[in-house]
PDB file of C-alpha atoms in Angstrom:
ATOM      1  CA  GLN A   1      15.065 -31.741   6.411  1.00  0.00           C
ATOM      2  CA  VAL A   2      13.799 -32.735   9.848  1.00  0.00           C
ATOM      3  CA  GLN A   3      10.723 -30.887  11.077  1.00  0.00           C
ATOM      4  CA  LEU A   4       9.221 -30.593  14.545  1.00  0.00           C
ATOM      5  CA  GLN A   5       5.620 -29.877  15.497  1.00  0.00           C
ATOM      6  CA  GLU A   6       4.244 -29.245  18.984  1.00  0.00           C
ATOM      7  CA  SER A   7       0.718 -30.255  19.928  1.00  0.00           C
ATOM      8  CA  GLY A   8      -1.419 -30.162  23.041  1.00  0.00           C
ATOM      9  CA  PRO A   9      -4.023 -28.139  24.928  1.00  0.00           C
ATOM     10  CA  GLY A  10      -3.757 -24.389  24.678  1.00  0.00           C
ATOM     11  CA  LEU A  11      -5.451 -23.815  28.024  1.00  0.00           C
ATOM     12  CA  VAL A  12      -4.601 -25.466  31.327  1.00  0.00           C
ATOM     13  CA  LYS A  13      -6.137 -24.775  34.734  1.00  0.00           C
ATOM     14  CA  PRO A  14      -3.975 -23.724  37.664  1.00  0.00           C
ATOM     15  CA  SER A  15      -2.597 -26.644  39.724  1.00  0.00           C
ATOM     16  CA  GLU A  16      -3.136 -29.056  36.823  1.00  0.00           C
ATOM     17  CA  THR A  17      -0.549 -30.697  34.561  1.00  0.00           C
ATOM     18  CA  LEU A  18       0.538 -29.232  31.235  1.00  0.00           C
ATOM     19  CA  SER A  19       1.125 -31.943  28.624  1.00  0.00           C
ATOM     20  CA  LEU A  20       2.648 -31.387  25.200  1.00  0.00           C
ATOM     21  CA  ILE A  21       3.901 -33.654  22.450  1.00  0.00           C
ATOM     22  CA  CYS A  22       6.536 -32.913  19.837  1.00  0.00           C
ATOM     23  CA  THR A  23       6.318 -34.940  16.650  1.00  0.00           C
ATOM     24  CA  VAL A  24       9.492 -35.308  14.608  1.00  0.00           C
ATOM     25  CA  SER A  25       9.071 -35.813  10.880  1.00  0.00           C
ATOM     26  CA  ASP A  26      11.439 -36.381   7.957  1.00  0.00           C
ATOM     27  CA  GLY A  27      14.057 -37.707  10.335  1.00  0.00           C
ATOM     28  CA  SER A  28      14.548 -40.236  13.083  1.00  0.00           C
ATOM     29  CA  ILE A  29      14.278 -39.411  16.754  1.00  0.00           C
ATOM     30  CA  SER A  30      16.708 -42.238  17.447  1.00  0.00           C
ATOM     31  CA  SER A  31      19.725 -39.991  17.746  1.00  0.00           C
ATOM     32  CA  TYR A  32      20.477 -36.545  19.149  1.00  0.00           C
ATOM     33  CA  TYR A  33      19.196 -34.769  22.246  1.00  0.00           C
ATOM     34  CA  TRP A  34      15.690 -33.310  22.075  1.00  0.00           C
ATOM     35  CA  SER A  35      14.798 -30.229  24.104  1.00  0.00           C
ATOM     36  CA  TRP A  36      11.867 -28.213  25.357  1.00  0.00           C
ATOM     37  CA  ILE A  37      12.246 -24.435  25.623  1.00  0.00           C
ATOM     38  CA  ARG A  38       9.650 -21.866  26.636  1.00  0.00           C
ATOM     39  CA  GLN A  39       9.089 -18.148  26.195  1.00  0.00           C
ATOM     40  CA  PRO A  40       6.592 -16.184  28.307  1.00  0.00           C
ATOM     41  CA  PRO A  41       4.752 -13.509  26.305  1.00  0.00           C
ATOM     42  CA  GLY A  42       7.082 -10.611  25.589  1.00  0.00           C
ATOM     43  CA  GLU A  43       9.974 -12.212  27.457  1.00  0.00           C
ATOM     44  CA  GLY A  44      13.106 -14.220  26.778  1.00  0.00           C
ATOM     45  CA  LEU A  45      13.840 -17.904  26.317  1.00  0.00           C
ATOM     46  CA  GLU A  46      14.135 -20.494  29.085  1.00  0.00           C
ATOM     47  CA  TRP A  47      15.471 -24.007  28.544  1.00  0.00           C
ATOM     48  CA  ILE A  48      13.242 -26.538  30.326  1.00  0.00           C
ATOM     49  CA  GLY A  49      15.089 -29.790  29.739  1.00  0.00           C
ATOM     50  CA  ASN A  50      16.103 -32.425  27.250  1.00  0.00           C
ATOM     51  CA  ILE A  51      16.091 -36.135  26.554  1.00  0.00           C
ATOM     52  CA  TYR A  52      18.630 -38.264  24.733  1.00  0.00           C
ATOM     53  CA  TYR A  53      17.424 -40.918  22.350  1.00  0.00           C
ATOM     54  CA  SER A  54      18.573 -43.482  24.918  1.00  0.00           C
ATOM     55  CA  GLY A  55      16.043 -42.030  27.359  1.00  0.00           C
ATOM     56  CA  SER A  56      18.389 -40.162  29.693  1.00  0.00           C
ATOM     57  CA  THR A  57      17.146 -36.734  30.732  1.00  0.00           C
ATOM     58  CA  ASN A  58      18.449 -33.392  31.973  1.00  0.00           C
ATOM     59  CA  TYR A  59      16.229 -30.752  33.530  1.00  0.00           C
ATOM     60  CA  ASN A  60      16.537 -27.116  34.471  1.00  0.00           C
ATOM     61  CA  PRO A  61      16.908 -27.175  38.275  1.00  0.00           C
ATOM     62  CA  SER A  62      14.384 -24.354  38.562  1.00  0.00           C
ATOM     63  CA  LEU A  63      11.700 -26.653  37.123  1.00  0.00           C
ATOM     64  CA  LYS A  64      13.088 -30.086  37.893  1.00  0.00           C
ATOM     65  CA  SER A  65      10.602 -30.976  40.635  1.00  0.00           C
ATOM     66  CA  ARG A  66       7.685 -30.446  38.241  1.00  0.00           C
ATOM     67  CA  VAL A  67       9.022 -31.605  34.850  1.00  0.00           C
ATOM     68  CA  THR A  68       9.017 -34.950  33.098  1.00  0.00           C
ATOM     69  CA  ILE A  69      10.279 -35.417  29.538  1.00  0.00           C
ATOM     70  CA  SER A  70       9.804 -38.765  27.841  1.00  0.00           C
ATOM     71  CA  LEU A  71      10.341 -40.362  24.449  1.00  0.00           C
ATOM     72  CA  ASP A  72       8.262 -42.622  22.216  1.00  0.00           C
ATOM     73  CA  THR A  73      10.562 -43.838  19.467  1.00  0.00           C
ATOM     74  CA  SER A  74       7.804 -45.918  17.844  1.00  0.00           C
ATOM     75  CA  LYS A  75       5.868 -42.723  17.156  1.00  0.00           C
ATOM     76  CA  ASN A  76       8.911 -40.497  16.609  1.00  0.00           C
ATOM     77  CA  GLN A  77       7.666 -38.262  19.407  1.00  0.00           C
ATOM     78  CA  PHE A  78       8.855 -36.836  22.679  1.00  0.00           C
ATOM     79  CA  SER A  79       6.703 -35.219  25.317  1.00  0.00           C
ATOM     80  CA  LEU A  80       6.683 -32.689  28.133  1.00  0.00           C
ATOM     81  CA  LYS A  81       4.702 -32.821  31.350  1.00  0.00           C
ATOM     82  CA  LEU A  82       4.784 -29.884  33.763  1.00  0.00           C
ATOM     83  CA  SER A  83       2.823 -30.352  36.943  1.00  0.00           C
ATOM     84  CA  SER A  84       1.215 -27.926  39.383  1.00  0.00           C
ATOM     85  CA  VAL A  85       1.134 -25.104  36.867  1.00  0.00           C
ATOM     86  CA  THR A  86       0.499 -21.468  37.749  1.00  0.00           C
ATOM     87  CA  ALA A  87       0.005 -18.349  35.681  1.00  0.00           C
ATOM     88  CA  ALA A  88       3.797 -17.994  35.609  1.00  0.00           C
ATOM     89  CA  ASP A  89       3.915 -21.055  33.349  1.00  0.00           C
ATOM     90  CA  THR A  90       1.960 -19.270  30.633  1.00  0.00           C
ATOM     91  CA  ALA A  91       4.286 -19.243  27.650  1.00  0.00           C
ATOM     92  CA  VAL A  92       4.945 -20.342  24.110  1.00  0.00           C
ATOM     93  CA  TYR A  93       6.485 -23.790  24.372  1.00  0.00           C
ATOM     94  CA  TYR A  94       8.971 -24.869  21.723  1.00  0.00           C
ATOM     95  CA  CYS A  95      10.507 -28.224  21.025  1.00  0.00           C
ATOM     96  CA  ALA A  96      13.912 -28.314  19.360  1.00  0.00           C
ATOM     97  CA  ARG A  97      16.579 -30.721  18.266  1.00  0.00           C
ATOM     98  CA  GLN A  98      19.948 -30.327  19.882  1.00  0.00           C
ATOM     99  CA  TYR A  99      22.416 -30.780  17.063  1.00  0.00           C
ATOM    100  CA  SER A 100      26.063 -31.316  17.848  1.00  0.00           C
ATOM    101  CA  ASN A 101      29.423 -31.867  16.292  1.00  0.00           C
ATOM    102  CA  ILE A 102      32.286 -33.341  18.281  1.00  0.00           C
ATOM    103  CA  TRP A 103      32.684 -30.314  20.535  1.00  0.00           C
ATOM    104  CA  TYR A 104      29.707 -27.980  20.300  1.00  0.00           C
ATOM    105  CA  ASN A 105      25.943 -28.197  20.286  1.00  0.00           C
ATOM    106  CA  TRP A 106      23.095 -25.910  19.353  1.00  0.00           C
ATOM    107  CA  PHE A 107      19.320 -25.879  18.930  1.00  0.00           C
ATOM    108  CA  ASP A 108      18.279 -26.497  15.349  1.00  0.00           C
ATOM    109  CA  PRO A 109      15.653 -26.852  14.088  1.00  0.00           C
ATOM    110  CA  TRP A 110      12.812 -25.634  16.287  1.00  0.00           C
ATOM    111  CA  GLY A 111       9.125 -26.369  16.157  1.00  0.00           C
ATOM    112  CA  GLN A 112       6.786 -23.482  15.417  1.00  0.00           C
ATOM    113  CA  GLY A 113       5.805 -23.221  19.079  1.00  0.00           C
ATOM    114  CA  THR A 114       2.500 -23.550  20.875  1.00  0.00           C
ATOM    115  CA  LEU A 115       0.996 -21.058  23.292  1.00  0.00           C
ATOM    116  CA  VAL A 116      -0.151 -22.546  26.571  1.00  0.00           C
ATOM    117  CA  THR A 117      -2.196 -20.303  28.842  1.00  0.00           C
ATOM    118  CA  VAL A 118      -2.718 -21.168  32.479  1.00  0.00           C
ATOM    119  CA  SER A 119      -6.054 -19.814  33.611  1.00  0.00           C
ATOM    120  CA  SER A 120      -9.206 -20.967  35.335  1.00  0.00           C
TER     121      SER A 120
ATOM    122  CA  ASP B   1      23.875 -20.886  36.360  1.00  0.00           C
ATOM    123  CA  ILE B   2      25.844 -19.079  33.700  1.00  0.00           C
ATOM    124  CA  GLN B   3      24.219 -15.691  33.185  1.00  0.00           C
ATOM    125  CA  MET B   4      24.200 -14.254  29.674  1.00  0.00           C
ATOM    126  CA  THR B   5      23.842 -10.495  29.333  1.00  0.00           C
ATOM    127  CA  GLN B   6      23.180  -8.820  25.994  1.00  0.00           C
ATOM    128  CA  SER B   7      23.586  -5.183  25.110  1.00  0.00           C
ATOM    129  CA  PRO B   8      21.862  -3.176  24.039  1.00  0.00           C
ATOM    130  CA  SER B   9      18.393  -4.478  24.898  1.00  0.00           C
ATOM    131  CA  SER B  10      17.017  -2.577  21.934  1.00  0.00           C
ATOM    132  CA  LEU B  11      18.544  -0.837  18.987  1.00  0.00           C
ATOM    133  CA  SER B  12      17.199   1.409  16.244  1.00  0.00           C
ATOM    134  CA  ALA B  13      19.007   1.384  12.933  1.00  0.00           C
ATOM    135  CA  SER B  14      18.492   2.106   9.253  1.00  0.00           C
ATOM    136  CA  ILE B  15      18.690  -0.044   6.141  1.00  0.00           C
ATOM    137  CA  GLY B  16      22.324  -0.389   5.148  1.00  0.00           C
ATOM    138  CA  ASP B  17      23.698   0.308   8.625  1.00  0.00           C
ATOM    139  CA  ARG B  18      26.324  -1.844  10.277  1.00  0.00           C
ATOM    140  CA  VAL B  19      25.203  -2.986  13.698  1.00  0.00           C
ATOM    141  CA  THR B  20      26.865  -4.895  16.489  1.00  0.00           C
ATOM    142  CA  ILE B  21      25.228  -6.719  19.375  1.00  0.00           C
ATOM    143  CA  THR B  22      27.240  -7.779  22.401  1.00  0.00           C
ATOM    144  CA  CYS B  23      26.789 -10.808  24.645  1.00  0.00           C
ATOM    145  CA  ARG B  24      28.704 -11.291  27.876  1.00  0.00           C
ATOM    146  CA  ALA B  25      28.857 -14.504  29.916  1.00  0.00           C
ATOM    147  CA  SER B  26      29.166 -14.501  33.708  1.00  0.00           C
ATOM    148  CA  GLN B  27      32.088 -16.936  33.422  1.00  0.00           C
ATOM    149  CA  SER B  28      34.300 -18.185  30.652  1.00  0.00           C
ATOM    150  CA  ILE B  29      32.450 -20.357  28.149  1.00  0.00           C
ATOM    151  CA  SER B  30      35.261 -20.753  25.610  1.00  0.00           C
ATOM    152  CA  SER B  31      33.511 -20.720  22.215  1.00  0.00           C
ATOM    153  CA  TYR B  32      30.329 -22.453  23.370  1.00  0.00           C
ATOM    154  CA  LEU B  33      28.107 -19.635  22.165  1.00  0.00           C
ATOM    155  CA  ASN B  34      25.252 -19.621  19.662  1.00  0.00           C
ATOM    156  CA  TRP B  35      23.193 -16.814  18.147  1.00  0.00           C
ATOM    157  CA  TYR B  36      19.543 -16.952  17.094  1.00  0.00           C
ATOM    158  CA  GLN B  37      17.223 -14.605  15.234  1.00  0.00           C
ATOM    159  CA  GLN B  38      13.540 -14.460  16.157  1.00  0.00           C
ATOM    160  CA  LYS B  39      10.877 -12.672  14.167  1.00  0.00           C
ATOM    161  CA  PRO B  40       7.487 -11.824  15.728  1.00  0.00           C
ATOM    162  CA  GLY B  41       5.278 -14.879  16.128  1.00  0.00           C
ATOM    163  CA  LYS B  42       7.982 -17.218  14.868  1.00  0.00           C
ATOM    164  CA  ALA B  43      10.401 -19.669  16.420  1.00  0.00           C
ATOM    165  CA  PRO B  44      14.029 -18.691  16.874  1.00  0.00           C
ATOM    166  CA  LYS B  45      16.290 -19.519  13.948  1.00  0.00           C
ATOM    167  CA  LEU B  46      19.937 -20.499  14.335  1.00  0.00           C
ATOM    168  CA  LEU B  47      22.342 -17.994  12.796  1.00  0.00           C
ATOM    169  CA  ILE B  48      25.743 -18.774  14.290  1.00  0.00           C
ATOM    170  CA  TYR B  49      27.119 -21.692  16.286  1.00  0.00           C
ATOM    171  CA  ALA B  50      30.416 -22.252  18.078  1.00  0.00           C
ATOM    172  CA  ALA B  51      30.806 -18.478  18.454  1.00  0.00           C
ATOM    173  CA  SER B  52      31.697 -17.738  14.841  1.00  0.00           C
ATOM    174  CA  THR B  53      30.475 -20.450  12.442  1.00  0.00           C
ATOM    175  CA  LEU B  54      27.745 -19.317  10.088  1.00  0.00           C
ATOM    176  CA  GLN B  55      24.868 -21.781   9.819  1.00  0.00           C
ATOM    177  CA  SER B  56      24.240 -23.027   6.291  1.00  0.00           C
ATOM    178  CA  GLY B  57      21.918 -20.739   4.365  1.00  0.00           C
ATOM    179  CA  VAL B  58      22.477 -17.690   6.575  1.00  0.00           C
ATOM    180  CA  PRO B  59      23.555 -14.602   4.590  1.00  0.00           C
ATOM    181  CA  SER B  60      27.210 -13.655   4.791  1.00  0.00           C
ATOM    182  CA  ARG B  61      26.365 -10.163   6.081  1.00  0.00           C
ATOM    183  CA  PHE B  62      26.020 -11.894   9.456  1.00  0.00           C
ATOM    184  CA  SER B  63      29.247 -12.557  11.330  1.00  0.00           C
ATOM    185  CA  ALA B  64      30.221 -13.200  14.907  1.00  0.00           C
ATOM    186  CA  SER B  65      33.305 -13.419  17.028  1.00  0.00           C
ATOM    187  CA  GLY B  66      34.542 -13.801  20.570  1.00  0.00           C
ATOM    188  CA  SER B  67      35.629 -16.352  23.110  1.00  0.00           C
ATOM    189  CA  GLY B  68      35.802 -16.594  26.877  1.00  0.00           C
ATOM    190  CA  THR B  69      33.249 -14.147  28.209  1.00  0.00           C
ATOM    191  CA  ASP B  70      32.770 -11.546  25.470  1.00  0.00           C
ATOM    192  CA  PHE B  71      31.063 -12.117  22.150  1.00  0.00           C
ATOM    193  CA  THR B  72      29.694 -10.007  19.307  1.00  0.00           C
ATOM    194  CA  LEU B  73      27.222 -10.466  16.487  1.00  0.00           C
ATOM    195  CA  THR B  74      27.615  -8.075  13.563  1.00  0.00           C
ATOM    196  CA  ILE B  75      25.314  -7.409  10.651  1.00  0.00           C
ATOM    197  CA  SER B  76      27.382  -5.622   8.014  1.00  0.00           C
ATOM    198  CA  SER B  77      24.585  -3.981   6.031  1.00  0.00           C
ATOM    199  CA  LEU B  78      21.079  -4.161   7.453  1.00  0.00           C
ATOM    200  CA  GLN B  79      18.354  -5.478   5.203  1.00  0.00           C
ATOM    201  CA  PRO B  80      14.600  -5.116   5.824  1.00  0.00           C
ATOM    202  CA  GLU B  81      14.305  -8.779   6.809  1.00  0.00           C
ATOM    203  CA  ASP B  82      16.936  -8.382   9.554  1.00  0.00           C
ATOM    204  CA  PHE B  83      14.688  -6.399  11.863  1.00  0.00           C
ATOM    205  CA  ALA B  84      13.992  -8.940  14.580  1.00  0.00           C
ATOM    206  CA  ALA B  85      15.087 -10.004  18.037  1.00  0.00           C
ATOM    207  CA  TYR B  86      18.464 -11.634  18.537  1.00  0.00           C
ATOM    208  CA  TYR B  87      19.442 -14.006  21.330  1.00  0.00           C
ATOM    209  CA  CYS B  88      22.740 -15.464  22.408  1.00  0.00           C
ATOM    210  CA  GLN B  89      22.842 -18.868  24.134  1.00  0.00           C
ATOM    211  CA  GLN B  90      25.622 -20.695  25.917  1.00  0.00           C
ATOM    212  CA  SER B  91      26.162 -24.436  25.564  1.00  0.00           C
ATOM    213  CA  TYR B  92      29.205 -24.679  27.855  1.00  0.00           C
ATOM    214  CA  SER B  93      27.042 -25.798  30.751  1.00  0.00           C
ATOM    215  CA  THR B  94      24.304 -28.385  30.346  1.00  0.00           C
ATOM    216  CA  LEU B  95      22.041 -25.868  32.083  1.00  0.00           C
ATOM    217  CA  TYR B  96      21.629 -23.997  28.813  1.00  0.00           C
ATOM    218  CA  THR B  97      20.897 -20.304  29.203  1.00  0.00           C
ATOM    219  CA  PHE B  98      19.994 -17.475  26.859  1.00  0.00           C
ATOM    220  CA  GLY B  99      20.620 -13.767  26.876  1.00  0.00           C
ATOM    221  CA  GLN B 100      17.604 -11.551  27.455  1.00  0.00           C
ATOM    222  CA  GLY B 101      17.511 -10.593  23.796  1.00  0.00           C
ATOM    223  CA  THR B 102      18.202  -7.544  21.653  1.00  0.00           C
ATOM    224  CA  LYS B 103      15.335  -6.081  19.675  1.00  0.00           C
ATOM    225  CA  LEU B 104      16.499  -4.523  16.431  1.00  0.00           C
ATOM    226  CA  GLU B 105      14.052  -1.939  15.127  1.00  0.00           C
ATOM    227  CA  ILE B 106      13.853   0.256  12.081  1.00  0.00           C
ATOM    228  CA  LYS B 107      14.833   3.877  12.633  1.00  0.00           C
TER     229      LYS B 107
END
């Protein structure tokens, strides 16, 4: 059963870059789409973007100018960088596999999530 | 963007009750609709995909239906472990969007 685990700093200063890594275990990253999703405290879920195992990416237009998602197949990891952060970027950040059959896709499984706080 | 609107935003119910949560899309999304359950401090867990297909391991008291713009998630007989937040999510557009969530609380 594939498992995902987020890691990275829990505190980032305003205007700096948030960097997180998602490590995939008990399964290969060399297939599927892999997504980042965030959830501000007490709020709903926002899809940030994804990366295909080939390296192609899709981003939420609302964040596109600040987001970079990349893949390291040798380490079975993918990463998120979000630049020029503000307090509005404070959230729990989740990584998730995008599983699909021929027609449909869904997020499963998810990592446990990591809280990133933007504060000086 | 495809907007997903859930109702109600919160719901109080008792053990054994039958409850229904509604999700409406701002445009037709066929059956490209998924449901997740989220307990406090935990990641969302997939319950239903493709509008009505129960994910493996999910209890059969959960069911869902709908297509186009209107969808429902039903829990036939509430159990203590079902009190959580529930989110719908559309996968019709590659700009994936979620409903705002429905918080199911114990009455």
